[in-house]
Amino acid sequence: MEFKHTSVLLSESIAGLNIRPDGVYLDCTLGGAGHATAIAERLTTGKLVAFDQDDAALNAAIVRLKDFSCDIKLIKTNFEDITAALDDAGVLALDGVLFDLGVSSYQLDNAERGFSYMNDGPLDMRMDSGTELTAEIIVNAYPEREIAKLIREYGEDNWAARIAQFIVNARKISRIVTTGQLTTIIKAAIPAAARRDGPHPAKRTFQALRIAVNRELEILEHSFSAAVERLKPGGRICIITFHSLEDRIAKQFFMRLAKGCLCPPQMPICVCGKKPSLKIIGNITPEIGELEVNPRARSARLRIAEKI
């Protein structure tokens, strides 16, 4: 299966990066290389560094980016390790950094990756196939209360406890090994009246499992901080989010660094001495035209800030 992905908020994020032809830019989430290609098109003597955990994404990007004259370095890594990866690449400072936190269309549509509740496949959900934890391990080995907590916190599903109960009851009969099995269990757990409105009944549980398997939320704040540390003054950071949990983290991170001072509100003057390190530039959602072409963009949001 060819690695294909429609980049979300492409023109807006490229504009947000304010690219200089001789600048150094980091794409922390290479994916289908849509954003990376657009960055490379605007570079002459500049440099593009791009991260991804997925071998399929990296192999596809090698082909798609091979004809550009700018310096391009593709690195297999999780952006959690941004500092070490940039050190190894000899990149000391950045003019811009992009985080696109969405799952690629290739990963969603490839049943073998186990991300989709629409296509039956192994219950995997790993971004990096070399890691050990899978969704199958979680649903078959975790205690009921832990499964419920994951679905409630990461999926924001009101039926979390009931879904967890149905999962545990089902695995007593036979091991849950496919996305189809899990989807059937979730549908049975949610009453018909509740299934008639809103998104697919399995959407929130699958989101929760994917986040847990790949530790998506717990690495964000550290990674954003490491990226800002490497930005030059005037450099831009762009973050594209796809659900409220990760967007809340991005929003609060920007607000905290834009505020600077950490003193309690009741303090008459600042005594911490902490100055703002970011200036918030933009908060953008897709236009109707993009949503018509790519419905998966409907929950996307782009946040842009500049290093002071």
mmCIF file of C-alpha atoms in Angstrom:
data_model
loop_
_atom_site.group_PDB
_atom_site.id
_atom_site.type_symbol
_atom_site.label_atom_id
_atom_site.label_comp_id
_atom_site.label_asym_id
_atom_site.label_seq_id
_atom_site.Cartn_x
_atom_site.Cartn_y
_atom_site.Cartn_z
ATOM 1 C CA MET A 1 0.000 0.000 0.000
ATOM 2 C CA GLU A 2 1.405 3.379 -1.056
ATOM 3 C CA PHE A 3 1.996 5.919 1.722
ATOM 4 C CA LYS A 4 -0.519 8.664 0.894
ATOM 5 C CA HIS A 5 -1.743 11.472 3.113
ATOM 6 C CA THR A 6 -3.563 14.754 2.561
ATOM 7 C CA SER A 7 -1.833 17.419 4.629
ATOM 8 C CA VAL A 8 -4.180 19.518 6.743
ATOM 9 C CA LEU A 9 -3.884 23.326 6.951
ATOM 10 C CA LEU A 10 -0.937 23.125 4.560
ATOM 11 C CA SER A 11 -0.826 26.669 3.219
ATOM 12 C CA GLU A 12 -1.675 28.154 6.622
ATOM 13 C CA SER A 13 1.096 26.284 8.435
ATOM 14 C CA ILE A 14 3.677 27.084 5.753
ATOM 15 C CA ALA A 15 2.710 30.761 5.949
ATOM 16 C CA GLY A 16 2.870 30.504 9.734
ATOM 17 C CA LEU A 17 6.459 29.247 9.601
ATOM 18 C CA ASN A 18 7.458 32.413 7.700
ATOM 19 C CA ILE A 19 10.102 30.445 5.798
ATOM 20 C CA ARG A 20 13.421 31.988 4.794
ATOM 21 C CA PRO A 21 15.263 30.333 1.854
ATOM 22 C CA ASP A 22 18.434 29.959 3.933
ATOM 23 C CA GLY A 23 16.725 28.928 7.164
ATOM 24 C CA VAL A 24 16.773 25.689 9.148
ATOM 25 C CA TYR A 25 13.408 23.989 9.694
ATOM 26 C CA LEU A 26 12.238 20.929 11.576
ATOM 27 C CA ASP A 27 9.186 18.859 10.670
ATOM 28 C CA CYS A 28 8.628 16.767 13.795
ATOM 29 C CA THR A 29 5.939 14.613 12.164
ATOM 30 C CA LEU A 30 6.969 13.806 8.587
ATOM 31 C CA GLY A 31 4.011 11.540 7.732
ATOM 32 C CA GLY A 32 3.166 11.763 4.022
ATOM 33 C CA ALA A 33 5.796 14.506 3.550
ATOM 34 C CA GLY A 34 3.208 17.082 2.439
ATOM 35 C CA HIS A 35 4.411 19.774 4.818
ATOM 36 C CA ALA A 36 8.051 18.726 4.336
ATOM 37 C CA THR A 37 7.729 19.045 0.564
ATOM 38 C CA ALA A 38 6.199 22.511 0.873
ATOM 39 C CA ILE A 39 9.040 23.578 3.178
ATOM 40 C CA ALA A 40 11.717 22.141 0.863
ATOM 41 C CA GLU A 41 10.199 23.985 -2.116
ATOM 42 C CA ARG A 42 10.906 27.269 -0.355
ATOM 43 C CA LEU A 43 14.513 26.526 0.634
ATOM 44 C CA THR A 44 17.658 27.203 -1.376
ATOM 45 C CA THR A 45 20.724 27.069 0.872
ATOM 46 C CA GLY A 46 18.573 26.180 3.885
ATOM 47 C CA LYS A 47 18.147 22.863 5.669
ATOM 48 C CA LEU A 48 15.157 20.648 6.395
ATOM 49 C CA VAL A 49 15.231 18.064 9.186
ATOM 50 C CA ALA A 50 12.262 15.711 9.527
ATOM 51 C CA PHE A 51 11.351 13.078 12.121
ATOM 52 C CA ASP A 52 9.069 10.069 11.940
ATOM 53 C CA GLN A 53 8.769 6.765 13.801
ATOM 54 C CA ASP A 54 7.214 4.989 10.829
ATOM 55 C CA ASP A 55 9.572 3.241 8.386
ATOM 56 C CA ALA A 56 6.933 3.412 5.639
ATOM 57 C CA ALA A 57 6.716 7.194 5.988
ATOM 58 C CA LEU A 58 10.485 7.605 5.918
ATOM 59 C CA ASN A 59 10.930 5.345 2.886
ATOM 60 C CA ALA A 60 8.207 7.169 0.957
ATOM 61 C CA ALA A 61 9.690 10.558 1.875
ATOM 62 C CA ILE A 62 13.141 9.573 0.601
ATOM 63 C CA VAL A 63 11.604 9.187 -2.854
ATOM 64 C CA ARG A 64 9.426 12.300 -2.703
ATOM 65 C CA LEU A 65 12.172 14.611 -1.497
ATOM 66 C CA LYS A 66 15.087 13.263 -3.517
ATOM 67 C CA ASP A 67 15.083 15.962 -6.224
ATOM 68 C CA PHE A 68 15.287 19.001 -3.947
ATOM 69 C CA SER A 69 18.598 20.862 -3.875
ATOM 70 C CA CYS A 70 18.408 22.000 -0.263
ATOM 71 C CA ASP A 71 19.999 19.991 2.537
ATOM 72 C CA ILE A 72 17.496 17.388 3.795
ATOM 73 C CA LYS A 73 17.990 14.991 6.695
ATOM 74 C CA LEU A 74 15.343 12.394 7.583
ATOM 75 C CA ILE A 75 15.626 10.773 11.006
ATOM 76 C CA LYS A 76 13.749 7.827 12.473
ATOM 77 C CA THR A 77 12.841 8.986 15.946
ATOM 78 C CA ASN A 78 9.987 10.015 18.187
ATOM 79 C CA PHE A 79 9.886 13.801 18.601
ATOM 80 C CA GLU A 80 10.138 13.118 22.327
ATOM 81 C CA ASP A 81 13.879 12.770 21.604
ATOM 82 C CA ILE A 82 14.120 16.066 19.720
ATOM 83 C CA THR A 83 17.147 17.366 21.627
ATOM 84 C CA ALA A 84 19.297 14.251 21.187
ATOM 85 C CA ALA A 85 18.260 13.851 17.543
ATOM 86 C CA LEU A 86 19.165 17.439 16.679
ATOM 87 C CA ASP A 87 22.462 17.124 18.552
ATOM 88 C CA ASP A 88 23.315 14.009 16.545
ATOM 89 C CA ALA A 89 22.404 15.848 13.328
ATOM 90 C CA GLY A 90 24.585 18.817 14.284
ATOM 91 C CA VAL A 91 21.627 21.220 14.301
ATOM 92 C CA LEU A 92 22.091 23.788 17.046
ATOM 93 C CA ALA A 93 19.339 26.285 16.214
ATOM 94 C CA LEU A 94 16.095 26.383 14.228
ATOM 95 C CA ASP A 95 14.216 29.048 12.297
ATOM 96 C CA GLY A 96 10.982 27.096 12.499
ATOM 97 C CA VAL A 97 9.440 23.893 13.779
ATOM 98 C CA LEU A 98 6.198 22.148 12.861
ATOM 99 C CA PHE A 99 4.188 19.560 14.797
ATOM 100 C CA ASP A 100 1.306 17.920 12.890
ATOM 101 C CA LEU A 101 -0.222 15.691 15.562
ATOM 102 C CA GLY A 102 -2.700 13.876 13.323
ATOM 103 C CA VAL A 103 -2.588 10.218 12.298
ATOM 104 C CA SER A 104 -1.780 9.877 8.600
ATOM 105 C CA SER A 105 -4.397 8.650 6.138
ATOM 106 C CA TYR A 106 -2.050 5.784 5.276
ATOM 107 C CA GLN A 107 -2.047 4.580 8.862
ATOM 108 C CA LEU A 108 -5.808 4.966 9.232
ATOM 109 C CA ASP A 109 -6.648 3.274 5.937
ATOM 110 C CA ASN A 110 -4.125 0.451 6.205
ATOM 111 C CA ALA A 111 -6.048 -2.280 8.038
ATOM 112 C CA GLU A 112 -2.806 -4.038 8.990
ATOM 113 C CA ARG A 113 -1.824 -1.123 11.229
ATOM 114 C CA GLY A 114 -4.930 -1.570 13.387
ATOM 115 C CA PHE A 115 -5.884 2.106 13.754
ATOM 116 C CA SER A 116 -9.256 1.929 12.039
ATOM 117 C CA TYR A 117 -12.619 0.792 13.355
ATOM 118 C CA MET A 118 -13.855 0.811 9.748
ATOM 119 C CA ASN A 119 -11.465 -1.879 8.483
ATOM 120 C CA ASP A 120 -10.833 -5.218 10.177
ATOM 121 C CA GLY A 121 -7.224 -5.908 11.036
ATOM 122 C CA PRO A 122 -4.858 -6.844 13.864
ATOM 123 C CA LEU A 123 -5.360 -4.802 17.038
ATOM 124 C CA ASP A 124 -2.022 -3.004 16.889
ATOM 125 C CA MET A 125 -2.073 0.848 16.724
ATOM 126 C CA ARG A 126 1.699 1.335 17.042
ATOM 127 C CA MET A 127 3.193 4.315 15.216
ATOM 128 C CA ASP A 128 6.573 2.616 15.590
ATOM 129 C CA SER A 129 6.245 -1.097 14.911
ATOM 130 C CA GLY A 130 9.439 -1.704 16.876
ATOM 131 C CA THR A 131 7.866 -0.839 20.228
ATOM 132 C CA GLU A 132 6.292 -3.517 22.422
ATOM 133 C CA LEU A 133 2.965 -2.156 23.680
ATOM 134 C CA THR A 134 -0.032 -2.717 21.391
ATOM 135 C CA ALA A 135 -3.761 -2.118 21.700
ATOM 136 C CA GLU A 136 -4.203 -5.893 21.864
ATOM 137 C CA ILE A 137 -2.097 -6.035 25.013
ATOM 138 C CA ILE A 138 -4.099 -3.246 26.647
ATOM 139 C CA VAL A 139 -7.557 -4.710 26.000
ATOM 140 C CA ASN A 140 -6.515 -8.228 26.991
ATOM 141 C CA ALA A 141 -4.217 -7.581 29.959
ATOM 142 C CA TYR A 142 -5.111 -4.298 31.638
ATOM 143 C CA PRO A 143 -7.533 -4.338 34.602
ATOM 144 C CA GLU A 144 -11.076 -3.204 33.894
ATOM 145 C CA ARG A 145 -10.689 -0.007 35.938
ATOM 146 C CA GLU A 146 -7.538 0.931 34.010
ATOM 147 C CA ILE A 147 -9.232 0.384 30.639
ATOM 148 C CA ALA A 148 -12.185 2.478 31.793
ATOM 149 C CA LYS A 149 -9.840 5.248 32.931
ATOM 150 C CA LEU A 150 -8.046 5.307 29.574
ATOM 151 C CA ILE A 151 -11.293 5.491 27.607
ATOM 152 C CA ARG A 152 -12.723 8.148 29.911
ATOM 153 C CA GLU A 153 -9.620 10.379 29.984
ATOM 154 C CA TYR A 154 -8.183 9.885 26.497
ATOM 155 C CA GLY A 155 -11.431 9.198 24.648
ATOM 156 C CA GLU A 156 -13.692 11.462 26.718
ATOM 157 C CA ASP A 157 -16.404 8.812 26.379
ATOM 158 C CA ASN A 158 -19.326 8.836 28.819
ATOM 159 C CA TRP A 159 -19.745 5.077 28.306
ATOM 160 C CA ALA A 160 -16.157 4.296 29.351
ATOM 161 C CA ALA A 161 -17.050 2.105 32.356
ATOM 162 C CA ARG A 162 -19.603 0.075 30.411
ATOM 163 C CA ILE A 163 -17.272 -0.372 27.421
ATOM 164 C CA ALA A 164 -14.484 -1.569 29.742
ATOM 165 C CA GLN A 165 -16.881 -4.013 31.408
ATOM 166 C CA PHE A 166 -17.923 -5.458 28.042
ATOM 167 C CA ILE A 167 -14.293 -5.760 26.948
ATOM 168 C CA VAL A 168 -13.330 -7.674 30.088
ATOM 169 C CA ASN A 169 -16.361 -9.969 29.807
ATOM 170 C CA ALA A 170 -15.585 -10.679 26.152
ATOM 171 C CA ARG A 171 -11.908 -11.472 26.740
ATOM 172 C CA LYS A 172 -12.910 -14.115 29.306
ATOM 173 C CA ILE A 173 -14.475 -16.043 26.440
ATOM 174 C CA SER A 174 -11.746 -15.488 23.853
ATOM 175 C CA ARG A 175 -8.788 -13.168 23.335
ATOM 176 C CA ILE A 176 -9.595 -9.955 21.470
ATOM 177 C CA VAL A 177 -7.133 -9.788 18.589
ATOM 178 C CA THR A 178 -8.768 -7.762 15.792
ATOM 179 C CA THR A 179 -10.213 -4.289 15.341
ATOM 180 C CA GLY A 180 -13.432 -5.898 14.107
ATOM 181 C CA GLN A 181 -13.865 -7.865 17.326
ATOM 182 C CA LEU A 182 -13.303 -4.766 19.443
ATOM 183 C CA THR A 183 -15.681 -2.651 17.359
ATOM 184 C CA THR A 184 -18.429 -5.260 17.778
ATOM 185 C CA ILE A 185 -17.885 -5.298 21.551
ATOM 186 C CA ILE A 186 -18.061 -1.499 21.771
ATOM 187 C CA LYS A 187 -21.264 -1.381 19.718
ATOM 188 C CA ALA A 188 -22.822 -3.927 22.057
ATOM 189 C CA ALA A 189 -21.792 -1.878 25.093
ATOM 190 C CA ILE A 190 -23.386 1.372 23.924
ATOM 191 C CA PRO A 191 -27.213 1.410 23.875
ATOM 192 C CA ALA A 192 -28.821 1.771 20.439
ATOM 193 C CA ALA A 193 -30.327 5.166 21.289
ATOM 194 C CA ALA A 194 -26.888 6.558 22.119
ATOM 195 C CA ARG A 195 -25.398 5.113 18.915
ATOM 196 C CA ARG A 196 -27.848 6.939 16.662
ATOM 197 C CA ASP A 197 -26.338 10.388 17.200
ATOM 198 C CA GLY A 198 -22.786 11.617 17.047
ATOM 199 C CA PRO A 199 -19.625 9.912 15.756
ATOM 200 C CA HIS A 200 -19.062 6.191 15.243
ATOM 201 C CA PRO A 201 -19.483 4.459 18.629
ATOM 202 C CA ALA A 202 -15.945 3.056 18.489
ATOM 203 C CA LYS A 203 -14.228 6.334 17.585
ATOM 204 C CA ARG A 204 -13.487 7.519 21.113
ATOM 205 C CA THR A 205 -12.258 4.153 22.390
ATOM 206 C CA PHE A 206 -9.949 3.714 19.396
ATOM 207 C CA GLN A 207 -8.614 7.239 19.939
ATOM 208 C CA ALA A 208 -7.973 6.454 23.602
ATOM 209 C CA LEU A 209 -6.132 3.226 22.830
ATOM 210 C CA ARG A 210 -4.005 4.886 20.138
ATOM 211 C CA ILE A 211 -3.031 7.683 22.530
ATOM 212 C CA ALA A 212 -2.133 5.163 25.249
ATOM 213 C CA VAL A 213 -0.133 2.878 22.953
ATOM 214 C CA ASN A 214 1.948 5.747 21.567
ATOM 215 C CA ARG A 215 2.114 7.873 24.748
ATOM 216 C CA GLU A 216 0.884 10.759 22.636
ATOM 217 C CA LEU A 217 -0.160 13.220 25.320
ATOM 218 C CA GLU A 218 2.484 12.638 27.958
ATOM 219 C CA ILE A 219 5.343 13.567 25.604
ATOM 220 C CA LEU A 220 3.827 16.775 24.198
ATOM 221 C CA GLU A 221 4.793 19.391 26.770
ATOM 222 C CA HIS A 222 8.387 18.173 26.992
ATOM 223 C CA SER A 223 8.669 18.084 23.198
ATOM 224 C CA PHE A 224 7.186 21.551 22.715
ATOM 225 C CA SER A 225 9.600 22.937 25.325
ATOM 226 C CA ALA A 226 12.593 21.280 23.659
ATOM 227 C CA ALA A 227 11.549 22.704 20.290
ATOM 228 C CA VAL A 228 11.216 26.256 21.642
ATOM 229 C CA GLU A 229 14.631 25.924 23.296
ATOM 230 C CA ARG A 230 16.167 25.355 19.833
ATOM 231 C CA LEU A 231 14.313 28.210 18.134
ATOM 232 C CA LYS A 232 16.221 31.343 17.240
ATOM 233 C CA PRO A 233 14.664 34.667 18.253
ATOM 234 C CA GLY A 234 12.016 35.366 15.630
ATOM 235 C CA GLY A 235 11.696 31.660 14.845
ATOM 236 C CA ARG A 236 8.210 30.192 14.606
ATOM 237 C CA ILE A 237 6.572 27.113 16.120
ATOM 238 C CA CYS A 238 3.412 25.745 14.466
ATOM 239 C CA ILE A 239 1.294 23.037 16.118
ATOM 240 C CA ILE A 240 -1.609 21.310 14.343
ATOM 241 C CA THR A 241 -3.924 19.438 16.716
ATOM 242 C CA PHE A 242 -6.895 17.181 16.021
ATOM 243 C CA HIS A 243 -8.712 16.715 19.315
ATOM 244 C CA SER A 244 -9.412 18.753 22.428
ATOM 245 C CA LEU A 245 -6.929 16.956 24.694
ATOM 246 C CA GLU A 246 -3.814 17.731 22.669
ATOM 247 C CA ASP A 247 -5.109 21.171 21.680
ATOM 248 C CA ARG A 248 -5.580 22.071 25.346
ATOM 249 C CA ILE A 249 -1.950 21.163 26.029
ATOM 250 C CA ALA A 250 -0.737 23.250 23.069
ATOM 251 C CA LYS A 251 -2.924 26.220 24.021
ATOM 252 C CA GLN A 252 -1.847 26.228 27.668
ATOM 253 C CA PHE A 253 1.804 25.822 26.685
ATOM 254 C CA PHE A 254 1.664 28.865 24.396
ATOM 255 C CA MET A 255 -0.233 30.928 26.957
ATOM 256 C CA ARG A 256 2.215 30.110 29.740
ATOM 257 C CA LEU A 257 5.293 31.017 27.683
ATOM 258 C CA ALA A 258 3.598 34.143 26.343
ATOM 259 C CA LYS A 259 2.752 35.261 29.892
ATOM 260 C CA GLY A 260 6.190 34.735 31.356
ATOM 261 C CA CYS A 261 5.607 35.677 34.989
ATOM 262 C CA LEU A 262 4.757 32.744 37.302
ATOM 263 C CA CYS A 263 3.972 34.800 40.409
ATOM 264 C CA PRO A 264 0.594 34.276 42.138
ATOM 265 C CA PRO A 265 -2.113 36.760 40.996
ATOM 266 C CA GLN A 266 -2.184 38.379 44.450
ATOM 267 C CA MET A 267 1.468 39.468 44.190
ATOM 268 C CA PRO A 268 1.566 43.257 43.576
ATOM 269 C CA ILE A 269 4.792 43.030 41.549
ATOM 270 C CA CYS A 270 6.668 40.256 39.775
ATOM 271 C CA VAL A 271 9.395 38.671 41.884
ATOM 272 C CA CYS A 272 10.052 35.546 39.778
ATOM 273 C CA GLY A 273 11.743 37.526 37.019
ATOM 274 C CA LYS A 274 10.506 35.182 34.309
ATOM 275 C CA LYS A 275 9.999 36.980 30.999
ATOM 276 C CA PRO A 276 7.745 35.939 28.103
ATOM 277 C CA SER A 277 9.565 33.729 25.597
ATOM 278 C CA LEU A 278 6.804 33.395 22.986
ATOM 279 C CA LYS A 279 4.464 35.760 21.181
ATOM 280 C CA ILE A 280 1.215 34.139 20.042
ATOM 281 C CA ILE A 281 0.704 34.785 16.324
ATOM 282 C CA GLY A 282 -2.364 32.831 15.274
ATOM 283 C CA ASN A 283 -5.110 30.304 15.998
ATOM 284 C CA ILE A 284 -6.534 28.934 12.736
ATOM 285 C CA THR A 285 -9.135 26.327 11.738
ATOM 286 C CA PRO A 286 -9.695 24.902 8.222
ATOM 287 C CA GLU A 287 -11.849 26.783 5.761
ATOM 288 C CA ILE A 288 -14.973 25.233 4.245
ATOM 289 C CA GLY A 289 -13.182 24.473 0.973
ATOM 290 C CA GLU A 290 -10.598 22.306 2.709
ATOM 291 C CA LEU A 291 -13.258 20.483 4.714
ATOM 292 C CA GLU A 292 -15.132 19.606 1.523
ATOM 293 C CA VAL A 293 -11.994 18.060 0.040
ATOM 294 C CA ASN A 294 -10.735 16.460 3.258
ATOM 295 C CA PRO A 295 -13.444 15.795 5.904
ATOM 296 C CA ARG A 296 -10.790 14.460 8.298
ATOM 297 C CA ALA A 297 -9.656 18.056 8.760
ATOM 298 C CA ARG A 298 -12.880 19.088 10.517
ATOM 299 C CA SER A 299 -11.421 18.938 14.043
ATOM 300 C CA ALA A 300 -8.011 20.395 13.138
ATOM 301 C CA ARG A 301 -6.619 23.571 14.639
ATOM 302 C CA LEU A 302 -3.336 25.349 13.933
ATOM 303 C CA ARG A 303 -1.622 27.359 16.664
ATOM 304 C CA ILE A 304 1.329 29.596 15.767
ATOM 305 C CA ALA A 305 3.796 31.387 18.040
ATOM 306 C CA GLU A 306 7.082 33.243 17.615
ATOM 307 C CA LYS A 307 10.179 33.084 19.804
ATOM 308 C CA ILE A 308 10.911 36.397 21.487
#
